Short mmCIF file of C-alpha atoms and ligand atoms in Angstrom, two decimals:
data_model
loop_
_atom_site.label_atom_id
_atom_site.label_comp_id
_atom_site.label_asym_id
_atom_site.label_seq_id
_atom_site.Cartn_x
_atom_site.Cartn_y
_atom_site.Cartn_z
CA MET A 118 91.65 105.05 -217.43
CA ILE A 119 88.84 103.90 -215.16
CA GLN A 120 85.40 105.50 -215.44
CA PHE A 121 82.25 104.99 -213.40
CA PHE A 122 79.11 106.59 -214.83
CA ASN A 123 76.09 106.84 -212.50
CA VAL A 124 77.00 103.52 -210.89
CA THR A 125 74.52 102.19 -208.37
CA LYS A 126 74.81 98.85 -206.63
CA LYS A 127 71.89 97.46 -204.71
CA TYR A 128 72.43 93.98 -203.30
CA ASP A 129 69.67 91.36 -203.55
CA ASN A 130 68.71 91.94 -199.91
CA GLY A 131 67.92 95.57 -200.68
CA THR A 132 71.10 97.18 -199.30
CA LEU A 133 72.11 100.20 -201.34
CA ALA A 134 75.90 99.81 -201.25
CA LEU A 135 76.75 102.44 -203.88
CA ASP A 136 74.49 105.27 -204.94
CA ASP A 137 75.02 107.03 -208.28
CA ILE A 138 78.82 107.12 -208.31
CA ASN A 139 80.61 109.14 -210.99
CA ILE A 140 84.38 109.10 -211.04
CA THR A 141 87.31 109.08 -213.46
CA ILE A 142 90.68 107.71 -212.46
CA GLU A 143 93.44 108.48 -214.95
CA LYS A 144 96.17 106.05 -215.83
CA GLY A 145 99.03 106.37 -213.38
CA GLU A 146 97.03 108.01 -210.58
CA PHE A 147 97.28 107.08 -206.90
CA VAL A 148 93.89 107.14 -205.22
CA PHE A 149 92.96 106.56 -201.59
CA LEU A 150 89.44 105.24 -201.26
CA VAL A 151 88.38 106.03 -197.72
CA GLY A 152 85.29 105.98 -195.57
CA PRO A 153 83.90 104.18 -192.55
CA SER A 154 83.11 100.49 -192.55
CA GLY A 155 80.06 99.81 -194.71
CA ALA A 156 80.62 102.93 -196.86
CA GLY A 157 80.95 100.89 -200.06
CA LYS A 158 84.74 100.62 -200.56
CA SER A 159 84.79 96.85 -201.11
CA THR A 160 81.77 97.06 -203.37
CA PHE A 161 83.66 99.63 -205.45
CA THR A 162 86.67 97.34 -205.85
CA ARG A 163 84.50 94.28 -206.49
CA LEU A 164 82.79 96.16 -209.32
CA LEU A 165 86.15 97.19 -210.72
CA ILE A 166 87.45 93.62 -210.89
CA ARG A 167 84.13 92.51 -212.36
CA GLU A 168 83.37 90.28 -209.41
CA THR A 169 79.90 91.76 -209.26
CA LEU A 170 77.76 93.86 -211.61
CA PRO A 171 76.16 97.24 -210.94
CA THR A 172 72.39 97.53 -210.73
CA LYS A 173 72.57 100.68 -212.82
CA GLY A 174 75.26 102.65 -214.62
CA GLN A 175 78.33 101.97 -216.70
CA ILE A 176 81.91 101.04 -215.84
CA MET A 177 84.65 101.49 -218.41
CA ILE A 178 88.32 100.59 -218.34
CA ASP A 179 90.52 102.06 -221.08
CA GLY A 180 87.42 103.18 -222.92
CA LYS A 181 85.72 99.78 -222.95
CA SER A 182 82.70 98.72 -220.93
CA ILE A 183 83.51 95.84 -218.59
CA LEU A 184 79.86 94.96 -218.01
CA ARG A 185 79.29 92.72 -220.98
CA LEU A 186 82.50 90.72 -220.82
CA ARG A 187 82.40 86.94 -220.99
CA GLY A 188 84.50 84.36 -219.13
CA LYS A 189 87.71 84.61 -221.11
CA GLU A 190 87.49 88.38 -221.36
CA ILE A 191 87.00 88.69 -217.60
CA ALA A 192 90.15 86.63 -217.06
CA TYR A 193 91.98 88.90 -219.49
CA LEU A 194 90.72 92.03 -217.67
CA ARG A 195 91.93 90.68 -214.32
CA ARG A 196 95.35 90.03 -215.78
CA LYS A 197 95.73 93.80 -216.02
CA MET A 198 95.25 93.97 -212.27
CA GLY A 199 97.22 93.11 -209.17
CA PHE A 200 95.69 92.68 -205.71
CA ILE A 201 96.94 93.14 -202.17
CA PHE A 202 94.88 92.36 -199.08
CA GLN A 203 94.99 93.20 -195.40
CA ASP A 204 95.66 89.55 -194.48
CA PHE A 205 98.43 89.01 -197.10
CA ARG A 206 96.94 85.70 -198.40
CA LEU A 207 100.24 83.91 -198.93
CA LEU A 208 100.53 80.17 -199.43
CA GLN A 209 101.85 79.02 -196.06
CA ASP A 210 103.47 75.82 -197.32
CA ARG A 211 105.52 77.58 -199.98
CA THR A 212 108.62 79.70 -199.73
CA VAL A 213 108.79 83.39 -200.54
CA TYR A 214 110.27 82.53 -203.93
CA GLU A 215 107.59 79.95 -204.63
CA ASN A 216 104.75 82.27 -203.61
CA VAL A 217 105.85 84.83 -206.16
CA ALA A 218 106.83 82.28 -208.84
CA PHE A 219 103.38 80.71 -208.58
CA ALA A 220 101.73 83.90 -209.90
CA LEU A 221 103.98 83.86 -212.98
CA GLU A 222 103.63 80.13 -213.55
CA ALA A 223 99.85 80.55 -213.48
CA MET A 224 100.32 82.68 -216.61
CA ALA A 225 102.31 79.86 -218.24
CA ALA A 226 105.55 81.85 -218.12
CA PRO A 227 108.64 79.94 -219.24
CA ILE A 228 110.92 78.77 -216.44
CA SER A 229 113.74 81.04 -217.64
CA GLU A 230 111.49 84.06 -217.16
CA VAL A 231 110.46 82.86 -213.68
CA LYS A 232 114.11 82.46 -212.66
CA ARG A 233 114.98 85.90 -213.92
CA LYS A 234 111.94 87.87 -212.75
CA VAL A 235 111.21 86.48 -209.28
CA PRO A 236 114.52 87.51 -207.67
CA GLN A 237 114.29 90.85 -209.47
CA VAL A 238 110.88 91.73 -208.08
CA LEU A 239 111.76 90.42 -204.60
CA ALA A 240 114.82 92.68 -204.64
CA MET A 241 112.53 95.59 -205.46
CA VAL A 242 110.66 95.02 -202.19
CA GLY A 243 113.89 94.44 -200.24
CA LEU A 244 113.52 90.69 -199.73
CA GLU A 245 116.42 89.40 -201.82
CA ASP A 246 117.87 87.58 -198.81
CA LYS A 247 114.60 85.89 -197.76
CA LEU A 248 113.86 83.86 -200.89
CA ASN A 249 113.84 80.54 -199.07
CA ASN A 250 111.91 81.58 -195.98
CA PHE A 251 108.38 80.43 -195.38
CA PRO A 252 105.71 83.04 -194.59
CA ASN A 253 105.65 82.09 -190.88
CA GLN A 254 109.35 82.96 -190.71
CA LEU A 255 108.65 86.56 -191.73
CA SER A 256 107.32 89.66 -189.97
CA GLY A 257 103.94 91.07 -191.02
CA GLY A 258 105.61 93.83 -193.00
CA GLU A 259 107.80 91.32 -194.82
CA GLN A 260 104.80 89.13 -195.60
CA GLN A 261 103.01 92.11 -197.12
CA ARG A 262 106.09 92.84 -199.20
CA VAL A 263 105.96 89.28 -200.57
CA ALA A 264 102.29 89.87 -201.40
CA ILE A 265 103.22 93.08 -203.22
CA ALA A 266 105.93 91.27 -205.19
CA ARG A 267 103.38 88.64 -206.15
CA ALA A 268 100.87 91.32 -207.17
CA ILE A 269 103.27 93.13 -209.49
CA ILE A 270 105.19 90.23 -211.02
CA ASN A 271 102.88 90.22 -214.05
CA SER A 272 103.29 94.00 -214.52
CA PRO A 273 99.63 94.96 -213.95
CA SER A 274 98.48 98.38 -215.08
CA ILE A 275 96.21 98.69 -212.04
CA LEU A 276 97.10 97.71 -208.47
CA ILE A 277 94.19 97.37 -206.04
CA ALA A 278 95.09 97.35 -202.37
CA ASP A 279 92.43 96.60 -199.77
CA GLU A 280 93.56 97.87 -196.34
CA PRO A 281 97.18 96.81 -197.04
CA THR A 282 98.45 98.38 -193.81
CA GLY A 283 95.56 97.18 -191.65
CA ASN A 284 97.63 94.54 -189.84
CA LEU A 285 100.88 96.49 -189.63
CA ASP A 286 102.53 98.83 -187.16
CA PRO A 287 103.26 102.44 -188.25
CA ASP A 288 106.87 101.79 -189.31
CA ASN A 289 105.97 98.83 -191.48
CA SER A 290 102.97 100.70 -192.84
CA LEU A 291 105.21 103.53 -194.02
CA GLU A 292 107.59 101.05 -195.61
CA ILE A 293 104.68 99.51 -197.53
CA MET A 294 103.52 102.98 -198.61
CA LYS A 295 107.01 103.76 -199.93
CA ILE A 296 106.92 100.62 -202.04
CA LEU A 297 103.42 101.38 -203.35
CA ASN A 298 104.59 104.88 -204.19
CA ASP A 299 107.58 103.48 -206.13
CA ILE A 300 105.29 101.16 -208.05
CA ASN A 301 102.97 104.09 -208.82
CA LYS A 302 105.92 106.18 -210.02
CA ARG A 303 106.71 103.48 -212.57
CA GLY A 304 103.28 104.12 -214.12
CA THR A 305 100.95 101.71 -212.35
CA THR A 306 97.59 103.08 -211.27
CA VAL A 307 97.16 102.41 -207.53
CA ILE A 308 93.79 102.29 -205.80
CA MET A 309 94.04 101.79 -202.07
CA ALA A 310 91.02 101.31 -199.83
CA THR A 311 91.91 102.22 -196.27
CA HIS A 312 90.81 103.31 -192.81
CA ASP A 313 94.30 104.48 -191.94
CA SER A 314 93.90 108.25 -191.61
CA GLU A 315 97.50 108.68 -190.45
CA ILE A 316 98.80 107.21 -193.70
CA VAL A 317 96.33 109.16 -195.84
CA ASN A 318 97.26 112.42 -194.14
CA ARG A 319 100.94 111.75 -194.45
CA VAL A 320 101.13 110.55 -198.04
CA ARG A 321 98.95 113.29 -199.57
CA LYS A 322 97.48 111.75 -202.68
CA ARG A 323 94.04 111.99 -204.24
CA VAL A 324 91.42 111.13 -201.63
CA VAL A 325 87.97 109.87 -202.55
CA VAL A 326 85.61 109.65 -199.60
CA LEU A 327 82.61 107.34 -199.60
CA LYS A 328 79.86 107.61 -197.04
CA GLU A 329 76.80 105.41 -196.98
CA GLY A 330 77.36 104.54 -200.63
CA ARG A 331 77.75 108.10 -201.83
CA LEU A 332 80.87 109.85 -203.04
CA VAL A 333 80.99 112.79 -200.68
CA ARG A 334 84.48 114.18 -201.30
CA ASP A 335 87.16 113.97 -203.97
CA GLU A 336 90.33 115.99 -203.47
CA ALA A 337 93.53 116.00 -205.51
CA ARG A 338 95.87 116.14 -202.52
CA GLY A 339 93.55 115.59 -199.64
CA GLY A 340 93.68 114.50 -196.07
CA TYR A 341 91.20 112.53 -194.09
CA ASP A 342 89.71 113.13 -190.67
CA PHE A 343 87.58 110.61 -188.93
CA GLU A 344 84.30 111.96 -187.68
P1 LIG B 65 83.19 98.83 -196.95
O1 LIG B 65 84.12 98.06 -197.80
O2 LIG B 65 83.36 100.31 -197.08
O3 LIG B 65 83.16 98.39 -195.52
P2 LIG B 65 81.08 97.36 -198.36
O4 LIG B 65 81.18 97.67 -199.81
O5 LIG B 65 81.63 96.07 -197.88
O6 LIG B 65 81.69 98.59 -197.52
O7 LIG B 65 79.56 97.42 -197.91
C1 LIG B 65 78.63 98.43 -198.28
C2 LIG B 65 77.25 98.04 -197.80
O8 LIG B 65 76.80 96.91 -198.54
C3 LIG B 65 77.20 97.61 -196.34
O9 LIG B 65 75.96 98.02 -195.82
C4 LIG B 65 77.27 96.09 -196.41
O10 LIG B 65 76.62 95.52 -195.31
C5 LIG B 65 76.53 95.81 -197.70
N1 LIG B 65 77.00 94.58 -198.38
C6 LIG B 65 78.27 94.31 -198.77
N2 LIG B 65 78.32 93.12 -199.42
C7 LIG B 65 77.05 92.64 -199.45
C8 LIG B 65 76.44 91.46 -199.99
N3 LIG B 65 77.16 90.54 -200.64
N4 LIG B 65 75.10 91.31 -199.80
C9 LIG B 65 74.37 92.25 -199.18
N5 LIG B 65 74.88 93.38 -198.65
C10 LIG B 65 76.21 93.58 -198.79
#
């Protein structure tokens, strides 16, 4: 469970990025975090991964404050999380297999586990026949699927997706949403920051709307209209 209590984030230059945010996200939920550019979505996710600290308030994950963690504990916290970005962030000089294996090897996984798990997770995202391709030999949608495989290979309890469909056409976007939905159904909490109102309106999950740093709407099965 993720809890924000009266969280305010003011950057050093005086910008009030988040203003008194209160929210609880239960384990296994799927949450769209929406709002116009500058609304505070990235600040929210940066606070969650303990990349920055709030000016005021408390943030708890599984009942424990994440504000006073030290180096090793921060690394441990992030191991519970997987990340997906708009621009995929794959290693261009490594194959699909190697991109995903790298994330497991970074956790000192034994080679037998790497050999077993990497093809398994790539099959889950429908890329079992692209193991030896390089990223530039894949479509955008396929590249994002590699990024998803990499994000979930360590079985994170929370998956944070920052505009994952931002660079994709509608068909590929829907494909990515199907995969994220499958991952969520297996018990992973998914938090997806997005501008993509078509996706939000189609998928019908919990929608949390930020506007100028304030949480202005929170609906269990919401939609989203741009103003
Ligand atoms: P979003 O992700 O919704 O576009 P952000 O969280 O990136 O919103 O930004 C919220 C506000 O905080 C914006 O006004 C932005 O300019 C400001 N901001 C973001 N990061 C910083 C920073 N590192 N220093 C100062 N201001 C920042």
